[in-house]
CSV table of C-alpha atoms and ligand atoms in Angstrom, one decimal:
chain,number,residue,atom,x,y,z
A,507,MET,CA,-1.4,-94.4,12.1
A,508,GLY,CA,0.4,-92.7,15.0
A,509,LYS,CA,-1.5,-91.7,18.1
A,510,LYS,CA,-1.8,-88.1,19.3
A,511,PRO,CA,-0.6,-87.7,22.9
A,512,ALA,CA,-3.5,-87.0,25.4
A,513,ARG,CA,-4.3,-83.3,25.7
A,514,LYS,CA,-5.1,-83.1,29.4
A,515,LYS,CA,-1.7,-84.4,30.6
A,516,ILE,CA,0.3,-81.6,29.2
A,517,ALA,CA,-1.8,-79.0,30.9
A,518,LYS,CA,-0.6,-80.3,34.3
A,519,LYS,CA,3.1,-79.9,33.4
A,520,ALA,CA,3.4,-76.2,34.3
A,521,ALA,CA,7.2,-76.3,34.6
A,522,SER,CA,8.0,-77.1,31.0
A,523,VAL,CA,5.6,-75.6,28.5
A,524,ASN,CA,5.4,-78.1,25.7
A,525,LEU,CA,2.5,-77.8,23.4
A,526,ASN,CA,4.1,-79.7,20.5
A,527,GLY,CA,1.5,-81.8,18.6
A,528,LYS,CA,-1.4,-80.8,21.0
A,529,ASP,CA,-4.9,-79.6,20.1
A,530,LEU,CA,-6.2,-76.3,21.3
A,531,VAL,CA,-9.9,-76.5,21.3
A,532,SER,CA,-10.7,-74.8,24.7
A,533,ILE,CA,-8.9,-72.2,26.7
A,534,ASN,CA,-9.5,-74.4,29.7
A,535,GLN,CA,-6.9,-76.8,28.4
A,536,LEU,CA,-4.2,-74.3,29.2
A,537,ASP,CA,-2.8,-73.6,32.7
A,538,LYS,CA,-1.3,-70.3,33.7
A,539,ALA,CA,2.3,-71.3,32.9
A,540,GLU,CA,1.2,-72.4,29.4
A,541,ILE,CA,-0.6,-69.1,28.8
A,542,LEU,CA,2.4,-67.1,29.9
A,543,GLY,CA,4.7,-69.4,27.8
A,544,ILE,CA,2.7,-68.6,24.7
A,545,ILE,CA,2.6,-64.9,25.4
A,546,ASN,CA,6.4,-64.8,26.1
A,547,GLU,CA,6.9,-66.5,22.8
A,548,ALA,CA,4.7,-64.0,21.1
A,549,ARG,CA,6.8,-61.2,22.5
A,550,LYS,CA,9.9,-62.8,21.0
A,551,PHE,CA,8.2,-63.1,17.6
A,552,GLU,CA,7.5,-59.4,17.6
A,553,LYS,CA,11.3,-58.8,17.5
A,554,LEU,CA,12.5,-61.8,15.5
A,555,SER,CA,13.9,-61.1,12.0
A,556,PRO,CA,11.9,-62.3,9.0
A,557,ALA,CA,14.8,-64.5,7.9
A,558,LYS,CA,14.8,-66.4,11.2
A,559,LYS,CA,11.1,-66.7,11.2
A,560,LEU,CA,11.1,-68.3,7.8
A,561,LYS,CA,12.9,-71.4,9.0
A,562,ILE,CA,10.5,-72.3,11.7
A,563,LEU,CA,7.8,-74.3,9.9
A,564,GLY,CA,10.1,-75.7,7.2
A,565,GLY,CA,7.4,-76.1,4.5
A,566,LYS,CA,4.8,-77.6,6.8
A,567,VAL,CA,1.3,-77.5,5.5
A,568,ILE,CA,-1.5,-75.9,7.7
A,569,ALA,CA,-5.1,-76.4,6.7
A,570,THR,CA,-7.4,-73.4,7.5
A,571,LEU,CA,-11.0,-74.7,7.4
A,572,PHE,CA,-13.4,-71.8,7.7
A,573,PHE,CA,-17.0,-72.9,7.7
A,574,GLU,CA,-17.9,-69.3,8.8
A,575,PRO,CA,-16.8,-65.8,7.7
A,576,SER,CA,-13.6,-64.4,9.1
A,577,THR,CA,-11.1,-61.6,8.4
A,578,ARG,CA,-8.7,-61.3,11.3
A,579,THR,CA,-8.6,-64.8,12.6
A,580,LYS,CA,-8.2,-66.5,9.2
A,581,LEU,CA,-5.8,-64.0,7.7
A,582,SER,CA,-3.7,-63.7,10.8
A,583,PHE,CA,-3.3,-67.4,11.0
A,584,GLN,CA,-2.4,-67.6,7.3
A,585,THR,CA,0.0,-64.7,7.6
A,586,ALA,CA,1.6,-66.3,10.7
A,587,VAL,CA,2.1,-69.7,8.9
A,588,GLN,CA,3.6,-68.1,5.8
A,589,ARG,CA,5.9,-65.8,7.7
A,590,LEU,CA,7.2,-68.9,9.5
A,591,GLY,CA,7.9,-70.7,6.2
A,592,GLY,CA,4.8,-72.9,6.1
A,593,ASN,CA,2.2,-73.3,3.5
A,594,VAL,CA,-1.6,-72.9,3.7
A,595,ILE,CA,-4.3,-75.0,2.2
A,596,GLY,CA,-8.0,-74.7,3.0
A,597,PHE,CA,-11.4,-73.2,2.3
A,598,ASP,CA,-13.5,-70.2,3.2
A,599,SER,CA,-16.9,-71.8,2.8
A,600,ILE,CA,-18.2,-75.3,2.1
A,601,ASP,CA,-19.4,-74.2,-1.4
A,602,SER,CA,-16.1,-75.2,-3.1
A,603,THR,CA,-15.8,-78.5,-1.2
A,604,SER,CA,-17.3,-82.0,-1.3
A,605,LEU,CA,-19.3,-81.1,1.8
A,606,LYS,CA,-21.5,-79.3,-0.7
A,607,LYS,CA,-22.1,-82.7,-2.4
A,608,GLY,CA,-23.1,-84.1,1.0
A,609,GLU,CA,-19.8,-85.5,2.2
A,610,SER,CA,-19.8,-85.8,6.0
A,611,PHE,CA,-17.8,-83.5,8.3
A,612,SER,CA,-16.1,-86.6,9.7
A,613,ASP,CA,-14.9,-87.8,6.3
A,614,THR,CA,-13.7,-84.3,5.4
A,615,ILE,CA,-11.5,-84.1,8.5
A,616,LYS,CA,-10.2,-87.7,7.9
A,617,ILE,CA,-9.0,-86.7,4.4
A,618,ILE,CA,-7.4,-83.4,5.5
A,619,ASP,CA,-5.7,-85.4,8.3
A,620,ASN,CA,-3.6,-87.0,5.6
A,621,TYR,CA,-2.8,-83.8,3.7
A,622,ALA,CA,-1.8,-81.3,6.4
A,623,ASP,CA,0.4,-81.0,9.5
A,624,ALA,CA,-2.3,-79.1,11.5
A,625,ILE,CA,-5.9,-77.9,11.2
A,626,VAL,CA,-7.2,-74.5,12.1
A,627,ILE,CA,-11.0,-74.7,12.1
A,628,ARG,CA,-13.9,-72.2,12.5
A,629,HIS,CA,-17.4,-73.6,12.5
A,630,PRO,CA,-20.9,-72.4,13.3
A,631,GLU,CA,-21.6,-75.3,15.7
A,632,ASN,CA,-20.5,-75.4,19.3
A,633,GLY,CA,-18.2,-78.4,19.8
A,634,ALA,CA,-17.2,-78.7,16.1
A,635,ALA,CA,-13.5,-78.2,16.9
A,636,GLU,CA,-13.6,-80.8,19.6
A,637,LYS,CA,-15.2,-83.2,17.2
A,638,ALA,CA,-12.5,-82.5,14.6
A,639,ALA,CA,-9.8,-83.0,17.2
A,640,GLU,CA,-11.3,-86.4,18.1
A,641,ILE,CA,-11.1,-87.5,14.4
A,642,ALA,CA,-7.8,-86.0,13.4
A,643,ARG,CA,-4.4,-87.3,14.5
A,644,ILE,CA,-2.8,-83.9,13.6
A,645,PRO,CA,-3.2,-81.0,16.0
A,646,VAL,CA,-6.5,-79.1,15.7
A,647,ILE,CA,-6.8,-75.4,16.7
A,648,ASN,CA,-10.2,-73.9,17.4
A,649,ALA,CA,-10.6,-70.6,15.6
A,650,GLY,CA,-14.2,-70.2,16.9
A,651,ASP,CA,-16.9,-72.8,17.4
A,652,GLY,CA,-20.4,-71.4,17.4
A,653,TRP,CA,-21.0,-69.4,20.5
A,654,ASN,CA,-18.8,-71.7,22.6
A,655,GLU,CA,-15.1,-70.7,22.5
A,656,HIS,CA,-12.4,-68.7,20.7
A,657,PRO,CA,-9.2,-69.6,22.6
A,658,THR,CA,-6.7,-67.9,20.3
A,659,GLN,CA,-8.6,-64.6,20.5
A,660,ALA,CA,-8.5,-64.9,24.3
A,661,LEU,CA,-4.7,-65.4,24.1
A,662,THR,CA,-4.4,-62.4,21.8
A,663,ASP,CA,-6.4,-60.4,24.3
A,664,ILE,CA,-4.3,-61.3,27.3
A,665,PHE,CA,-1.1,-60.7,25.3
A,666,THR,CA,-2.6,-57.2,24.5
A,667,MET,CA,-3.4,-56.5,28.1
A,668,GLN,CA,0.1,-57.4,29.1
A,669,LYS,CA,1.6,-55.1,26.5
A,670,GLU,CA,-0.7,-52.2,27.4
A,671,PHE,CA,-0.5,-52.4,31.2
A,672,GLY,CA,2.8,-54.2,31.7
A,673,LYS,CA,0.8,-56.7,33.8
A,674,ILE,CA,-2.2,-58.9,33.6
A,675,GLU,CA,-3.0,-59.2,37.3
A,676,GLY,CA,-5.4,-57.2,39.3
A,677,LEU,CA,-7.4,-55.6,36.5
A,678,THR,CA,-11.0,-54.5,36.6
A,679,ILE,CA,-12.7,-55.4,33.4
A,680,GLY,CA,-16.0,-54.5,32.0
A,681,PHE,CA,-17.3,-56.9,29.3
A,682,LEU,CA,-20.0,-55.1,27.3
A,683,GLY,CA,-22.4,-56.4,24.7
A,684,ASP,CA,-23.5,-59.8,23.6
A,685,LEU,CA,-22.3,-61.9,26.5
A,686,LEU,CA,-24.6,-64.8,25.6
A,687,TYR,CA,-23.4,-65.5,22.1
A,688,GLY,CA,-20.0,-63.9,22.1
A,689,ARG,CA,-17.5,-66.7,22.2
A,690,THR,CA,-14.5,-64.3,22.7
A,691,VAL,CA,-15.8,-63.2,26.1
A,692,ARG,CA,-16.5,-66.7,27.2
A,693,SER,CA,-12.9,-67.8,26.5
A,694,LEU,CA,-11.3,-64.6,27.7
A,695,SER,CA,-13.2,-64.2,31.0
A,696,GLN,CA,-12.2,-67.8,31.9
A,697,ALA,CA,-8.6,-67.4,30.9
A,698,LEU,CA,-8.3,-64.3,33.1
A,699,LEU,CA,-9.2,-66.3,36.2
A,700,HIS,CA,-5.5,-67.4,36.2
A,701,PHE,CA,-4.4,-63.8,36.8
A,702,ASN,CA,-6.3,-62.6,39.9
A,703,PRO,CA,-8.6,-60.1,38.3
A,704,LYS,CA,-9.9,-57.5,40.7
A,705,LYS,CA,-13.5,-57.4,39.5
A,706,PHE,CA,-15.6,-58.3,36.4
A,707,TYR,CA,-18.5,-56.2,35.3
A,708,LEU,CA,-20.8,-58.1,32.9
A,709,ILE,CA,-22.8,-55.3,31.1
A,710,SER,CA,-25.4,-56.5,28.6
A,711,PRO,CA,-29.1,-56.3,27.8
A,712,GLN,CA,-31.1,-58.8,29.8
A,713,ALA,CA,-31.6,-61.0,26.8
A,714,LEU,CA,-27.9,-61.3,26.1
A,715,LYS,CA,-26.6,-62.1,29.6
A,716,MET,CA,-23.7,-64.5,30.0
A,717,GLU,CA,-24.8,-68.1,30.5
A,718,ASN,CA,-25.2,-69.0,34.2
A,719,LYS,CA,-22.8,-71.9,34.1
A,720,ILE,CA,-20.0,-69.5,33.0
A,721,VAL,CA,-21.0,-66.8,35.5
A,722,ASP,CA,-21.0,-69.3,38.3
A,723,LYS,CA,-17.5,-70.4,37.4
A,724,LEU,CA,-16.3,-66.8,37.3
A,725,ARG,CA,-17.9,-66.1,40.7
A,726,GLY,CA,-15.8,-68.8,42.3
A,727,LYS,CA,-12.7,-66.8,41.6
A,728,VAL,CA,-13.6,-63.1,41.2
A,729,GLU,CA,-16.2,-60.6,42.2
A,730,VAL,CA,-18.7,-60.4,39.4
A,731,VAL,CA,-21.4,-57.7,39.0
A,732,GLU,CA,-24.0,-58.0,36.3
A,733,LEU,CA,-25.3,-54.7,34.9
A,734,GLU,CA,-27.3,-53.3,32.1
A,735,LYS,CA,-25.7,-49.8,32.0
A,736,LEU,CA,-22.1,-49.0,31.3
A,737,ASP,CA,-22.4,-45.8,33.2
A,738,ASP,CA,-22.8,-47.7,36.5
A,739,CYS,CA,-19.2,-49.0,36.4
A,740,LEU,CA,-17.3,-47.0,33.8
A,741,ALA,CA,-15.2,-45.0,36.3
A,742,GLU,CA,-13.8,-48.2,37.8
A,743,LEU,CA,-12.7,-49.9,34.6
A,744,ASP,CA,-9.1,-50.6,33.5
A,745,VAL,CA,-10.4,-52.4,30.4
A,746,LEU,CA,-13.7,-52.0,28.6
A,747,TYR,CA,-14.1,-55.0,26.3
A,748,VAL,CA,-16.8,-54.3,23.8
A,749,THR,CA,-18.4,-57.0,21.7
A,750,ARG,CA,-20.7,-57.1,18.7
A,751,ILE,CA,-24.3,-58.4,18.9
A,752,GLN,CA,-24.0,-61.8,17.2
A,753,LYS,CA,-26.7,-61.4,14.6
A,754,GLU,CA,-26.0,-64.8,13.0
A,755,ARG,CA,-26.8,-66.7,16.2
A,756,PHE,CA,-30.4,-65.3,16.6
A,757,LYS,CA,-33.3,-67.6,15.6
A,758,PHE,CA,-35.5,-64.6,14.7
A,759,GLU,CA,-34.3,-61.5,12.9
A,760,SER,CA,-36.9,-59.5,14.8
A,761,ALA,CA,-35.2,-60.3,18.2
A,762,TYR,CA,-31.9,-59.0,16.7
A,763,GLU,CA,-33.6,-55.9,15.4
A,764,GLN,CA,-34.9,-55.1,18.9
A,765,LEU,CA,-31.4,-55.3,20.5
A,766,LYS,CA,-29.2,-53.9,17.8
A,767,GLY,CA,-28.0,-50.4,18.7
A,768,SER,CA,-28.7,-50.9,22.4
A,769,TYR,CA,-25.2,-49.7,23.3
A,770,SER,CA,-22.6,-47.6,21.6
A,771,VAL,CA,-19.2,-46.3,22.8
A,772,GLY,CA,-17.7,-43.1,21.6
A,773,PRO,CA,-15.1,-40.5,22.7
A,774,GLU,CA,-17.5,-39.0,25.3
A,775,ILE,CA,-16.9,-42.0,27.6
A,776,LEU,CA,-13.3,-40.9,28.0
A,777,LYS,CA,-14.4,-38.0,30.1
A,778,ARG,CA,-15.9,-40.3,32.7
A,779,ALA,CA,-13.4,-43.1,32.5
A,780,LYS,CA,-10.0,-43.7,34.1
A,781,LYS,CA,-7.3,-41.9,32.0
A,782,GLY,CA,-5.5,-45.1,31.3
A,783,ILE,CA,-8.6,-47.2,30.3
A,784,ARG,CA,-8.1,-49.5,27.4
A,785,ILE,CA,-11.0,-50.1,25.1
A,786,MET,CA,-10.7,-53.4,23.4
A,787,HIS,CA,-12.9,-55.2,20.8
A,788,PRO,CA,-12.2,-58.5,19.0
A,789,LEU,CA,-13.8,-56.8,15.9
A,790,PRO,CA,-15.6,-56.6,13.6
A,791,ARG,CA,-17.5,-53.7,15.0
A,792,ILE,CA,-21.0,-53.0,13.7
A,793,GLY,CA,-21.8,-49.6,15.3
A,794,GLU,CA,-20.8,-50.5,18.9
A,795,ILE,CA,-17.8,-48.2,18.7
A,796,ASP,CA,-17.8,-44.9,17.1
A,797,PRO,CA,-14.8,-44.5,14.7
A,798,GLU,CA,-14.3,-41.1,16.2
A,799,LEU,CA,-12.8,-43.0,19.2
A,800,ASP,CA,-10.0,-44.5,17.0
A,801,LYS,CA,-7.6,-41.6,17.3
A,802,TYR,CA,-7.4,-41.8,21.0
A,803,GLU,CA,-4.6,-43.8,22.7
A,804,GLN,CA,-7.2,-45.6,24.8
A,805,ALA,CA,-8.6,-47.2,21.6
A,806,THR,CA,-6.7,-50.5,21.6
A,807,TYR,CA,-8.6,-52.6,19.1
A,808,PHE,CA,-6.4,-52.1,16.1
A,809,ARG,CA,-3.2,-52.8,18.1
A,810,GLN,CA,-5.1,-55.9,19.5
A,811,ALA,CA,-5.7,-57.2,16.0
A,812,ALA,CA,-2.1,-56.6,15.0
A,813,ASN,CA,-1.0,-58.6,18.1
A,814,GLY,CA,-3.0,-61.6,16.8
A,815,VAL,CA,-0.3,-62.3,14.2
A,816,PHE,CA,2.5,-62.6,16.7
A,817,LEU,CA,0.4,-64.6,19.0
A,818,ARG,CA,-0.5,-67.0,16.2
A,819,GLU,CA,3.1,-67.2,15.1
A,820,ALA,CA,4.0,-68.3,18.6
A,821,LEU,CA,1.2,-70.9,18.7
A,822,MET,CA,2.2,-72.3,15.4
A,823,LYS,CA,5.8,-72.6,16.4
A,824,MET,CA,4.9,-74.3,19.7
A,825,ILE,CA,2.3,-76.7,18.4
A,826,VAL,CA,3.6,-77.5,14.9
A,827,GLY,CA,7.2,-76.3,14.7
A,828,GLY,CA,8.6,-78.5,17.4
A,829,LYS,CA,11.1,-77.5,20.0
B,1875,NCD,C1,-15.0,-62.6,16.8
B,1875,NCD,C2,-15.5,-63.9,16.4
B,1875,NCD,O1,-15.4,-64.4,15.3
B,1875,NCD,O2,-15.9,-64.6,17.4
B,1875,NCD,N1,-14.1,-62.0,15.8
B,1875,NCD,C3,-12.8,-62.4,15.8
B,1875,NCD,O3,-12.5,-63.6,15.7
B,1875,NCD,N2,-11.8,-61.5,15.9
B,1875,NCD,C4,-16.0,-61.6,17.2
B,1875,NCD,C5,-17.2,-61.4,16.4
B,1875,NCD,O4,-17.4,-62.0,15.3
B,1875,NCD,O5,-18.0,-60.6,16.8
């Protein structure tokens, strides 16, 4: 059995961005040069012809293991792989697998390690992608682990900011919603620290504040203001990044019921916001954004979701496709 090269070492080599054969379980494994390298590659994929794309994966097999529901992440990965001439195997829930019979997570990963060329995994437990990466020799990409991380969404979001503003540096960003259980904001806010953000506003109900350990890390690099009301910062924002309350992470449904509907963004906010504000959301939205907002240029979330395919094409090429 061949050994996978150590993950950490590559992150230090900023000059030559080489992610071939590497895992991506945390956004913190990537340095600025690597993030920019991925985004530049995604830009190229936006323009590359379908015929050229088709040669990149040369029939490689990618396993998408989804232990949790997904629309965008799963289907954009699967689209990316197939547009690059690869094949997809996998599952959408454990019901059709031997996990249902009681097979261990570890055995499942060991088996797939011999069938596929890379694993894309989403799992309800924090740390599950890291665990899979320790077991598998093939690259493992985290498509969301519990309320921990979602690195490929963070890359998609940064790619989107770069396209919308022509730059990533110096932005004032308001993160609104479930900042405790929202894994996308945890990955994105940390990734943005490479790009000298001007200011972060963390806007959430008290019960859904971002974990202190992450806030402390952010504060080391950027001015962070925690708020409960969007109105208190709206006029300053370049980006309003809205998130869904993560119902599935609550122990008690009653706690969720109390918080649901505690914020909602509609076209009226545009009157008080900067003209060029970009409203982003990883989606799905469950009432936090009024569909009436969709027709405005400032509503960025559908473009953001579309960018996810190019970003994942780039990642697949860099991690699985070789040089
Ligand atoms: C997010 C996720 O799964 O973390 N969705 C996504 O991947 N685009 C956000 C969410 O579920 O609220």
